[in-house]
Amino acid sequence: MFFNSLHYVIFLPLVVMFYFLLPPRRRWMFMLAASYYFYMCWKMEYIILIVISTLVDYYAGLAMARTPEQAKRRKYLILSLVSNLGILFAFKYFNFFNDSARAVFAHFDLSYHIPYFRVLLPVGISFYTFQTLSYTIEVYRGKQEPEKHLGIFALYVSFFPQLVAGPIERSTNLLPQFYRRAEFSYARTMDGLKLILWGMFKKVVVADRVGVIVSTIYNDPYQFSGVEYILGACFFAYQVYCDFSGYSDIAIGTARIFGIDLMTNFRRPFFAKSLGELWQRWHISLSTWFRDYLYIPLGGSRKGRPRALLNIFLVFFISGLWHGAAWTYVIWGSVHGIFLVLESWTSGVREKWKGAVGLREGQLVYKILGIAYTMSVFNFALLIFRANSVRDAFHMVAHLFDGVGPFLVSILSGDFAILQAILRGLGLSQKELIIAVLSIAVLQGAEFLQRKGSLRAQLATKPVVLRWAVYYGLVGSILFFGAFNMSQQFIYFQF
Amino acid sequence: MFGEVKLLIRKLGLFSLPFVLYAVVIAVVDPYDFLPGPSPFGEEIKREISFKLNYAMWEMTRFKEDPAPNILLGDSRMMSMPLDRIEEVSGRGFFNLSYGGGSLREAIDTFHYARQTTRIEHAYFGINLNSYNGSSRKDRVSEVLAAQRNPLIYLVNTNVTLSAGRILWSAITRRPPAIGQPLGDKDAFWKEQLEVTTRVFFSNYQDPVDYRRELGEIAALCRTEGIGLTFIIFPNHKDLQDKILDYGLAEESQTFRDDLAGLATTYDFAFENEMTRNRDNFKDPYHFTANVKELIIQSVWGGRPEFVKILGPESELARSGNP
């Protein structure tokens, strides 16, 4: 079941209604059933993987709490890590490594007999695996009391709003909220609905609309040249951001209706002035997960500069692999790792240089330069991320600026035939391009206003006419400019 | 709790009212006669407005209601062919499923749509080099198919909204609708079409790998299902023929003809001759006048070929009795 489906439009009000009609102590049962149903709508049998993760981590948590001995506690932690990561490896990574090994063997004319594992990637497996792992790690560290109620713990692993694409919640935040006896609240529901509305705008108006253009370019890159590659990379940045942050908004909004506060997952990432800052604003629940459970255990910045730089690179290398079992993701993660290492390594020199030329952090020119640099690197890396193969990615990178010069000369001299030819090649009308660009402008405008805090809070202080005009504008945009006939699912489901 | 629920329902109900009202208006006007039930607005005004705003939605909806066994597919050139004359000359029933500004993508998808809607006897594809081009990807057919699967999509289609608005406005003000622009000065328009439109069509010509494959599949399908298949390469003016050569597309132009001829009988009118040299036979380098249309009809359906090269697989040509 997708958030942008009619199925969900029927499912959510029904769940809300029955949830609040039930006595509070029985609600967890209903929510768990609803969450399992939500997941089983996609593929029924894969619920078993969630049940296995739930049972293993539930008992591992209880066993760790009963055992004061560190060695035994570690054994239970390893049990949890091996079973969760084992499932993840089998379903997500086995074929990738198997195919890679087969290619290496074939290169050396060696026989290789391990067969392909015919299996469909379980939706959201990386998300719920990381969420449940954070629980056992926190229990092992003694920062989380083990959850004694199996039903509540099962709900923590499978809570439907964030089950398949996050935010990857921490047990310390989410578990206690399931014990809260929240009553139905008009204000909270309206707040949740507004967030859902904004998430839907991002998803169906921006992401799905530009997604059509992106798919045309990336599915057959050899038919296009540099102008389209650059356009495709820029549009993909908005597609992936709006797709994923739109999903997060809908998840957070849905949870809010039930009185559950999920963590913020995105904070205006395209206003970041460095790649490091961008990763503090982008997919925050994953970035902090890697920081807490990988970067710091690897030594963080405590073991000297070279080790810290290596740790940064390793985290992003693994982050690339987390995103998908393909070399394009690994290269994407590595590119980020390299740039972040360079940013960290050159920070001192850059500070001196800034001082020499009189640049200060608050200056507009500094912000513009920072954003331009960040977006260039981010979009360049995304080009590799979205490419269908490493071969496609290298081809696009090698031809990134082909035809850009003549295109710019034509446009600057007022000749738009070349632009029309490009649009025709992309199967786009001028109207469609204008809608795509305008929807991005609306998004950026809204995010610019968010620098002063939540837009919903700002709107609440405005006259009712203005508020309703904004809401009608959003609903109208979704209905009339949303890409409903393309039926695109959320990109991050595949991770 | 129930007080808060009531408040929520009241507010959401109030908020939804304009959308409900909008849906009712669209359902009543029904600019494309897409929904069941009568509409107070006549065919004439709808054709004048809705047809011009979205040819595909108009034609496909009508075809579904009243299909014909012989279909015409293509762009504005095929769309302009007089159906009544073709029916008169051929003695068969036809439906014109061509769209102004159409692409081969749309023609192919429309062929499959028509095949699934009714038993097709003969399909005529109007294809020129500008549409047999990998960089021509326009697609208005998929939105019609999506609307046919889910009428809610019809309600929120921007062309449907615009059409309904214009129909209502025209009814209220009692003014005839004015859609499209007059052509203006022929020389200026000729130059614009020859220079700008041609650049849009041919400056990034791409080998139509997918189209070649899909047309091959259609030809095979037609043979299996006993559907007649004919390609028509419409005449273009000598100026345009030269322009295509200027873009270095001589080889592509020949491959295009060979590809079509390898699949089915192909009537090629787009070569230099007395007819294509004469500017009076054309409104612009792409579009021909009524006398040329009659010539095409007589050549293709009347068995009196003139200014045409009939190409095709040997077997097909022998069967049709063509030279």
PDB file of C-alpha atoms in Angstrom, chain A residues 236-475:
ATOM      1  CA  PHE A 236      16.648  14.096 -10.091  1.00  0.00           C
ATOM      2  CA  ALA A 237      17.925  15.984  -7.042  1.00  0.00           C
ATOM      3  CA  TYR A 238      14.440  17.448  -6.655  1.00  0.00           C
ATOM      4  CA  GLN A 239      12.770  14.175  -7.477  1.00  0.00           C
ATOM      5  CA  VAL A 240      14.635  12.182  -4.871  1.00  0.00           C
ATOM      6  CA  TYR A 241      14.359  14.936  -2.270  1.00  0.00           C
ATOM      7  CA  CYS A 242      10.628  15.489  -2.779  1.00  0.00           C
ATOM      8  CA  ASP A 243       9.926  11.794  -3.044  1.00  0.00           C
ATOM      9  CA  PHE A 244      11.722  10.949   0.165  1.00  0.00           C
ATOM     10  CA  SER A 245      11.023  14.038   2.254  1.00  0.00           C
ATOM     11  CA  GLY A 246       7.434  13.906   0.976  1.00  0.00           C
ATOM     12  CA  TYR A 247       7.196  10.364   2.294  1.00  0.00           C
ATOM     13  CA  SER A 248       8.702  11.473   5.614  1.00  0.00           C
ATOM     14  CA  ASP A 249       6.201  14.333   5.883  1.00  0.00           C
ATOM     15  CA  ILE A 250       3.284  11.980   5.252  1.00  0.00           C
ATOM     16  CA  ALA A 251       4.710   9.502   7.771  1.00  0.00           C
ATOM     17  CA  ILE A 252       5.253  12.172  10.424  1.00  0.00           C
ATOM     18  CA  GLY A 253       1.818  13.705   9.732  1.00  0.00           C
ATOM     19  CA  THR A 254       0.099  10.316   9.929  1.00  0.00           C
ATOM     20  CA  ALA A 255       1.833   9.447  13.186  1.00  0.00           C
ATOM     21  CA  ARG A 256       0.904  12.838  14.618  1.00  0.00           C
ATOM     22  CA  ILE A 257      -2.790  12.079  14.121  1.00  0.00           C
ATOM     23  CA  PHE A 258      -2.275   9.103  16.459  1.00  0.00           C
ATOM     24  CA  GLY A 259      -0.443  11.288  18.963  1.00  0.00           C
ATOM     25  CA  ILE A 260       2.999   9.924  18.065  1.00  0.00           C
ATOM     26  CA  ASP A 261       5.852  12.347  17.341  1.00  0.00           C
ATOM     27  CA  LEU A 262       8.395  11.001  14.886  1.00  0.00           C
ATOM     28  CA  MET A 263      11.794  12.591  14.431  1.00  0.00           C
ATOM     29  CA  THR A 264      12.498  15.231  11.791  1.00  0.00           C
ATOM     30  CA  ASN A 265      14.145  13.634   8.789  1.00  0.00           C
ATOM     31  CA  PHE A 266      14.927  16.615   6.533  1.00  0.00           C
ATOM     32  CA  ARG A 267      15.763  20.216   7.361  1.00  0.00           C
ATOM     33  CA  ARG A 268      15.967  22.297   4.179  1.00  0.00           C
ATOM     34  CA  PRO A 269      18.974  20.409   2.777  1.00  0.00           C
ATOM     35  CA  PHE A 270      19.257  22.460  -0.412  1.00  0.00           C
ATOM     36  CA  PHE A 271      20.174  25.497   1.658  1.00  0.00           C
ATOM     37  CA  ALA A 272      23.275  23.758   3.001  1.00  0.00           C
ATOM     38  CA  LYS A 273      26.549  25.567   2.365  1.00  0.00           C
ATOM     39  CA  SER A 274      28.745  22.489   2.466  1.00  0.00           C
ATOM     40  CA  LEU A 275      28.364  18.789   1.884  1.00  0.00           C
ATOM     41  CA  GLY A 276      28.968  18.165   5.585  1.00  0.00           C
ATOM     42  CA  GLU A 277      26.126  20.505   6.454  1.00  0.00           C
ATOM     43  CA  LEU A 278      23.904  18.893   3.840  1.00  0.00           C
ATOM     44  CA  TRP A 279      24.292  15.533   5.542  1.00  0.00           C
ATOM     45  CA  GLN A 280      23.202  17.103   8.817  1.00  0.00           C
ATOM     46  CA  ARG A 281      20.000  18.152   7.053  1.00  0.00           C
ATOM     47  CA  TRP A 282      19.356  15.192   4.735  1.00  0.00           C
ATOM     48  CA  HIS A 283      17.928  11.849   5.913  1.00  0.00           C
ATOM     49  CA  ILE A 284      18.817  12.847   9.446  1.00  0.00           C
ATOM     50  CA  SER A 285      17.572   9.592  10.975  1.00  0.00           C
ATOM     51  CA  LEU A 286      20.054   7.598   8.852  1.00  0.00           C
ATOM     52  CA  SER A 287      22.940  10.065   9.219  1.00  0.00           C
ATOM     53  CA  THR A 288      22.629  10.036  13.004  1.00  0.00           C
ATOM     54  CA  TRP A 289      22.269   6.235  12.970  1.00  0.00           C
ATOM     55  CA  PHE A 290      25.559   5.911  11.132  1.00  0.00           C
ATOM     56  CA  ARG A 291      27.146   8.493  13.424  1.00  0.00           C
ATOM     57  CA  ASP A 292      26.044   6.720  16.618  1.00  0.00           C
ATOM     58  CA  TYR A 293      26.446   3.101  15.575  1.00  0.00           C
ATOM     59  CA  LEU A 294      29.298   3.174  13.058  1.00  0.00           C
ATOM     60  CA  TYR A 295      31.349   6.376  13.047  1.00  0.00           C
ATOM     61  CA  ILE A 296      31.736   6.676  16.828  1.00  0.00           C
ATOM     62  CA  PRO A 297      32.386   2.926  17.412  1.00  0.00           C
ATOM     63  CA  LEU A 298      35.042   3.097  14.668  1.00  0.00           C
ATOM     64  CA  GLY A 299      36.785   5.706  16.777  1.00  0.00           C
ATOM     65  CA  GLY A 300      35.146   8.831  15.402  1.00  0.00           C
ATOM     66  CA  SER A 301      37.567  11.715  15.636  1.00  0.00           C
ATOM     67  CA  ARG A 302      39.147  10.444  18.846  1.00  0.00           C
ATOM     68  CA  LYS A 303      41.990   8.500  17.228  1.00  0.00           C
ATOM     69  CA  GLY A 304      43.714  11.217  15.285  1.00  0.00           C
ATOM     70  CA  ARG A 305      43.061  13.093  12.060  1.00  0.00           C
ATOM     71  CA  PRO A 306      43.954  10.394   9.504  1.00  0.00           C
ATOM     72  CA  ARG A 307      41.755   7.860  11.281  1.00  0.00           C
ATOM     73  CA  ALA A 308      38.878  10.340  11.507  1.00  0.00           C
ATOM     74  CA  LEU A 309      39.117  10.987   7.769  1.00  0.00           C
ATOM     75  CA  LEU A 310      39.213   7.254   7.072  1.00  0.00           C
ATOM     76  CA  ASN A 311      36.160   6.792   9.311  1.00  0.00           C
ATOM     77  CA  ILE A 312      34.255   9.474   7.401  1.00  0.00           C
ATOM     78  CA  PHE A 313      35.059   7.753   4.139  1.00  0.00           C
ATOM     79  CA  LEU A 314      34.078   4.331   5.490  1.00  0.00           C
ATOM     80  CA  VAL A 315      30.751   5.599   6.783  1.00  0.00           C
ATOM     81  CA  PHE A 316      29.814   7.016   3.403  1.00  0.00           C
ATOM     82  CA  PHE A 317      31.102   3.988   1.547  1.00  0.00           C
ATOM     83  CA  ILE A 318      28.805   1.814   3.669  1.00  0.00           C
ATOM     84  CA  SER A 319      26.013   4.355   3.372  1.00  0.00           C
ATOM     85  CA  GLY A 320      26.258   3.923  -0.401  1.00  0.00           C
ATOM     86  CA  LEU A 321      25.892   0.186   0.005  1.00  0.00           C
ATOM     87  CA  TRP A 322      22.957   0.694   2.380  1.00  0.00           C
ATOM     88  CA  HIS A 323      21.135   2.565  -0.352  1.00  0.00           C
ATOM     89  CA  GLY A 324      21.304  -0.271  -2.801  1.00  0.00           C
ATOM     90  CA  ALA A 325      23.095  -3.379  -3.920  1.00  0.00           C
ATOM     91  CA  ALA A 326      24.770  -1.958  -7.016  1.00  0.00           C
ATOM     92  CA  TRP A 327      28.153  -0.488  -7.859  1.00  0.00           C
ATOM     93  CA  THR A 328      26.532   2.842  -8.777  1.00  0.00           C
ATOM     94  CA  TYR A 329      25.488   3.262  -5.128  1.00  0.00           C
ATOM     95  CA  VAL A 330      28.916   2.259  -3.884  1.00  0.00           C
ATOM     96  CA  ILE A 331      30.552   4.826  -6.192  1.00  0.00           C
ATOM     97  CA  TRP A 332      27.988   7.426  -5.119  1.00  0.00           C
ATOM     98  CA  GLY A 333      28.793   6.811  -1.446  1.00  0.00           C
ATOM     99  CA  SER A 334      32.513   6.891  -2.183  1.00  0.00           C
ATOM    100  CA  VAL A 335      32.238  10.199  -4.059  1.00  0.00           C
ATOM    101  CA  HIS A 336      30.503  11.670  -1.021  1.00  0.00           C
ATOM    102  CA  GLY A 337      33.132  10.154   1.238  1.00  0.00           C
ATOM    103  CA  ILE A 338      35.963  11.657  -0.828  1.00  0.00           C
ATOM    104  CA  PHE A 339      34.403  15.126  -0.914  1.00  0.00           C
ATOM    105  CA  LEU A 340      33.659  15.051   2.805  1.00  0.00           C
ATOM    106  CA  VAL A 341      37.222  13.997   3.531  1.00  0.00           C
ATOM    107  CA  LEU A 342      38.451  16.839   1.319  1.00  0.00           C
ATOM    108  CA  GLU A 343      36.131  19.293   3.072  1.00  0.00           C
ATOM    109  CA  SER A 344      37.395  18.217   6.464  1.00  0.00           C
ATOM    110  CA  TRP A 345      41.041  18.056   5.373  1.00  0.00           C
ATOM    111  CA  THR A 346      41.040  21.504   3.789  1.00  0.00           C
ATOM    112  CA  SER A 347      38.922  23.229   6.442  1.00  0.00           C
ATOM    113  CA  GLY A 348      41.915  25.070   7.954  1.00  0.00           C
ATOM    114  CA  VAL A 349      43.196  26.299   4.610  1.00  0.00           C
ATOM    115  CA  ARG A 350      39.728  27.391   3.592  1.00  0.00           C
ATOM    116  CA  GLU A 351      39.265  29.336   6.805  1.00  0.00           C
ATOM    117  CA  LYS A 352      42.513  31.216   6.135  1.00  0.00           C
ATOM    118  CA  TRP A 353      41.488  31.841   2.542  1.00  0.00           C
ATOM    119  CA  LYS A 354      38.091  33.123   3.651  1.00  0.00           C
ATOM    120  CA  GLY A 355      39.765  35.545   6.001  1.00  0.00           C
ATOM    121  CA  ALA A 356      42.161  36.701   3.289  1.00  0.00           C
ATOM    122  CA  VAL A 357      39.410  37.539   0.801  1.00  0.00           C
ATOM    123  CA  GLY A 358      37.132  38.955   3.479  1.00  0.00           C
ATOM    124  CA  LEU A 359      34.373  36.349   3.275  1.00  0.00           C
ATOM    125  CA  ARG A 360      32.208  35.846   6.337  1.00  0.00           C
ATOM    126  CA  GLU A 361      29.655  33.117   7.008  1.00  0.00           C
ATOM    127  CA  GLY A 362      26.695  35.455   7.197  1.00  0.00           C
ATOM    128  CA  GLN A 363      27.383  37.164   3.878  1.00  0.00           C
ATOM    129  CA  LEU A 364      24.990  36.569   0.997  1.00  0.00           C
ATOM    130  CA  VAL A 365      27.802  35.911  -1.454  1.00  0.00           C
ATOM    131  CA  TYR A 366      29.244  33.298   0.926  1.00  0.00           C
ATOM    132  CA  LYS A 367      25.866  31.599   1.181  1.00  0.00           C
ATOM    133  CA  ILE A 368      25.366  31.606  -2.591  1.00  0.00           C
ATOM    134  CA  LEU A 369      28.843  30.231  -3.262  1.00  0.00           C
ATOM    135  CA  GLY A 370      28.391  27.591  -0.569  1.00  0.00           C
ATOM    136  CA  ILE A 371      25.011  26.474  -1.862  1.00  0.00           C
ATOM    137  CA  ALA A 372      26.267  26.433  -5.469  1.00  0.00           C
ATOM    138  CA  TYR A 373      29.263  24.284  -4.501  1.00  0.00           C
ATOM    139  CA  THR A 374      27.162  21.911  -2.415  1.00  0.00           C
ATOM    140  CA  MET A 375      24.495  21.455  -5.058  1.00  0.00           C
ATOM    141  CA  SER A 376      27.085  20.913  -7.782  1.00  0.00           C
ATOM    142  CA  VAL A 377      28.810  18.120  -5.883  1.00  0.00           C
ATOM    143  CA  PHE A 378      25.540  16.632  -4.655  1.00  0.00           C
ATOM    144  CA  ASN A 379      23.974  16.633  -8.138  1.00  0.00           C
ATOM    145  CA  PHE A 380      27.122  15.233  -9.704  1.00  0.00           C
ATOM    146  CA  ALA A 381      27.083  12.339  -7.241  1.00  0.00           C
ATOM    147  CA  LEU A 382      23.362  11.834  -7.795  1.00  0.00           C
ATOM    148  CA  LEU A 383      23.984  11.444 -11.509  1.00  0.00           C
ATOM    149  CA  ILE A 384      25.957   8.306 -10.656  1.00  0.00           C
ATOM    150  CA  PHE A 385      23.367   7.251  -8.068  1.00  0.00           C
ATOM    151  CA  ARG A 386      20.496   7.354 -10.590  1.00  0.00           C
ATOM    152  CA  ALA A 387      22.330   5.860 -13.578  1.00  0.00           C
ATOM    153  CA  ASN A 388      21.077   2.406 -14.483  1.00  0.00           C
ATOM    154  CA  SER A 389      24.606   1.012 -14.664  1.00  0.00           C
ATOM    155  CA  VAL A 390      28.213   2.025 -14.057  1.00  0.00           C
ATOM    156  CA  ARG A 391      28.698   2.092 -17.834  1.00  0.00           C
ATOM    157  CA  ASP A 392      25.816   4.567 -18.203  1.00  0.00           C
ATOM    158  CA  ALA A 393      27.189   6.653 -15.339  1.00  0.00           C
ATOM    159  CA  PHE A 394      30.672   6.874 -16.862  1.00  0.00           C
ATOM    160  CA  HIS A 395      29.226   7.722 -20.256  1.00  0.00           C
ATOM    161  CA  MET A 396      27.146  10.544 -18.772  1.00  0.00           C
ATOM    162  CA  VAL A 397      30.040  11.901 -16.725  1.00  0.00           C
ATOM    163  CA  ALA A 398      32.356  11.785 -19.767  1.00  0.00           C
ATOM    164  CA  HIS A 399      29.818  13.671 -21.898  1.00  0.00           C
ATOM    165  CA  LEU A 400      28.462  15.960 -19.200  1.00  0.00           C
ATOM    166  CA  PHE A 401      29.301  19.172 -21.003  1.00  0.00           C
ATOM    167  CA  ASP A 402      28.704  18.041 -24.610  1.00  0.00           C
ATOM    168  CA  GLY A 403      26.545  20.566 -26.412  1.00  0.00           C
ATOM    169  CA  VAL A 404      26.273  22.870 -23.405  1.00  0.00           C
ATOM    170  CA  GLY A 405      28.234  25.694 -25.079  1.00  0.00           C
ATOM    171  CA  PRO A 406      26.120  25.889 -28.271  1.00  0.00           C
ATOM    172  CA  PHE A 407      22.976  25.560 -26.159  1.00  0.00           C
ATOM    173  CA  LEU A 408      23.922  28.514 -23.955  1.00  0.00           C
ATOM    174  CA  VAL A 409      24.947  30.605 -26.975  1.00  0.00           C
ATOM    175  CA  SER A 410      21.580  29.900 -28.667  1.00  0.00           C
ATOM    176  CA  ILE A 411      19.554  30.718 -25.565  1.00  0.00           C
ATOM    177  CA  LEU A 412      21.524  33.886 -24.817  1.00  0.00           C
ATOM    178  CA  SER A 413      21.041  35.034 -28.408  1.00  0.00           C
ATOM    179  CA  GLY A 414      17.281  34.562 -28.050  1.00  0.00           C
ATOM    180  CA  ASP A 415      17.037  31.442 -30.236  1.00  0.00           C
ATOM    181  CA  PHE A 416      14.801  28.974 -28.422  1.00  0.00           C
ATOM    182  CA  ALA A 417      14.442  26.389 -31.199  1.00  0.00           C
ATOM    183  CA  ILE A 418      17.194  24.309 -29.597  1.00  0.00           C
ATOM    184  CA  LEU A 419      15.285  24.335 -26.298  1.00  0.00           C
ATOM    185  CA  GLN A 420      12.122  23.262 -28.127  1.00  0.00           C
ATOM    186  CA  ALA A 421      14.076  20.460 -29.791  1.00  0.00           C
ATOM    187  CA  ILE A 422      15.286  19.286 -26.378  1.00  0.00           C
ATOM    188  CA  LEU A 423      11.762  19.396 -24.966  1.00  0.00           C
ATOM    189  CA  ARG A 424      10.494  17.430 -27.962  1.00  0.00           C
ATOM    190  CA  GLY A 425      13.228  14.886 -27.379  1.00  0.00           C
ATOM    191  CA  LEU A 426      12.095  14.553 -23.790  1.00  0.00           C
ATOM    192  CA  GLY A 427       8.443  14.248 -24.832  1.00  0.00           C
ATOM    193  CA  LEU A 428       7.670  17.433 -22.901  1.00  0.00           C
ATOM    194  CA  SER A 429       5.446  20.344 -23.750  1.00  0.00           C
ATOM    195  CA  GLN A 430       6.379  23.867 -22.678  1.00  0.00           C
ATOM    196  CA  LYS A 431       3.414  23.777 -20.297  1.00  0.00           C
ATOM    197  CA  GLU A 432       4.743  20.668 -18.578  1.00  0.00           C
ATOM    198  CA  LEU A 433       8.197  22.193 -18.199  1.00  0.00           C
ATOM    199  CA  ILE A 434       6.700  25.368 -16.748  1.00  0.00           C
ATOM    200  CA  ILE A 435       4.648  23.371 -14.230  1.00  0.00           C
ATOM    201  CA  ALA A 436       7.725  21.394 -13.187  1.00  0.00           C
ATOM    202  CA  VAL A 437       9.855  24.510 -12.752  1.00  0.00           C
ATOM    203  CA  LEU A 438       7.087  26.429 -10.972  1.00  0.00           C
ATOM    204  CA  SER A 439       6.427  23.584  -8.540  1.00  0.00           C
ATOM    205  CA  ILE A 440      10.148  23.525  -7.687  1.00  0.00           C
ATOM    206  CA  ALA A 441      10.028  27.307  -7.210  1.00  0.00           C
ATOM    207  CA  VAL A 442       7.072  26.927  -4.818  1.00  0.00           C
ATOM    208  CA  LEU A 443       8.974  24.283  -2.874  1.00  0.00           C
ATOM    209  CA  GLN A 444      12.110  26.399  -2.627  1.00  0.00           C
ATOM    210  CA  GLY A 445      10.053  29.463  -1.684  1.00  0.00           C
ATOM    211  CA  ALA A 446       8.320  27.561   1.092  1.00  0.00           C
ATOM    212  CA  GLU A 447      11.618  26.199   2.368  1.00  0.00           C
ATOM    213  CA  PHE A 448      13.120  29.670   2.293  1.00  0.00           C
ATOM    214  CA  LEU A 449      10.281  30.854   4.537  1.00  0.00           C
ATOM    215  CA  GLN A 450      10.889  27.869   6.828  1.00  0.00           C
ATOM    216  CA  ARG A 451      14.178  29.399   7.946  1.00  0.00           C
ATOM    217  CA  LYS A 452      12.053  31.285  10.479  1.00  0.00           C
ATOM    218  CA  GLY A 453      10.456  28.087  11.755  1.00  0.00           C
ATOM    219  CA  SER A 454       7.610  25.789  10.828  1.00  0.00           C
ATOM    220  CA  LEU A 455       5.516  27.102   7.965  1.00  0.00           C
ATOM    221  CA  ARG A 456       2.393  25.701   9.613  1.00  0.00           C
ATOM    222  CA  ALA A 457       3.092  27.726  12.737  1.00  0.00           C
ATOM    223  CA  GLN A 458       3.733  30.846  10.657  1.00  0.00           C
ATOM    224  CA  LEU A 459       0.523  30.314   8.691  1.00  0.00           C
ATOM    225  CA  ALA A 460      -1.483  29.839  11.886  1.00  0.00           C
ATOM    226  CA  THR A 461      -0.913  33.504  12.713  1.00  0.00           C
ATOM    227  CA  LYS A 462      -2.271  34.687   9.356  1.00  0.00           C
ATOM    228  CA  PRO A 463      -5.905  35.581   8.522  1.00  0.00           C
ATOM    229  CA  VAL A 464      -8.191  32.670   7.749  1.00  0.00           C
ATOM    230  CA  VAL A 465      -8.646  33.797   4.120  1.00  0.00           C
ATOM    231  CA  LEU A 466      -4.923  33.557   3.467  1.00  0.00           C
ATOM    232  CA  ARG A 467      -4.646  30.219   5.265  1.00  0.00           C
ATOM    233  CA  TRP A 468      -7.478  28.674   3.291  1.00  0.00           C
ATOM    234  CA  ALA A 469      -6.143  30.152   0.055  1.00  0.00           C
ATOM    235  CA  VAL A 470      -2.862  28.366   0.700  1.00  0.00           C
ATOM    236  CA  TYR A 471      -4.614  25.082   1.484  1.00  0.00           C
ATOM    237  CA  TYR A 472      -6.832  25.356  -1.603  1.00  0.00           C
ATOM    238  CA  GLY A 473      -3.756  26.164  -3.655  1.00  0.00           C
ATOM    239  CA  LEU A 474      -2.021  23.050  -2.392  1.00  0.00           C
ATOM    240  CA  VAL A 475      -4.999  20.725  -2.859  1.00  0.00           C
TER     241      VAL A 475
END
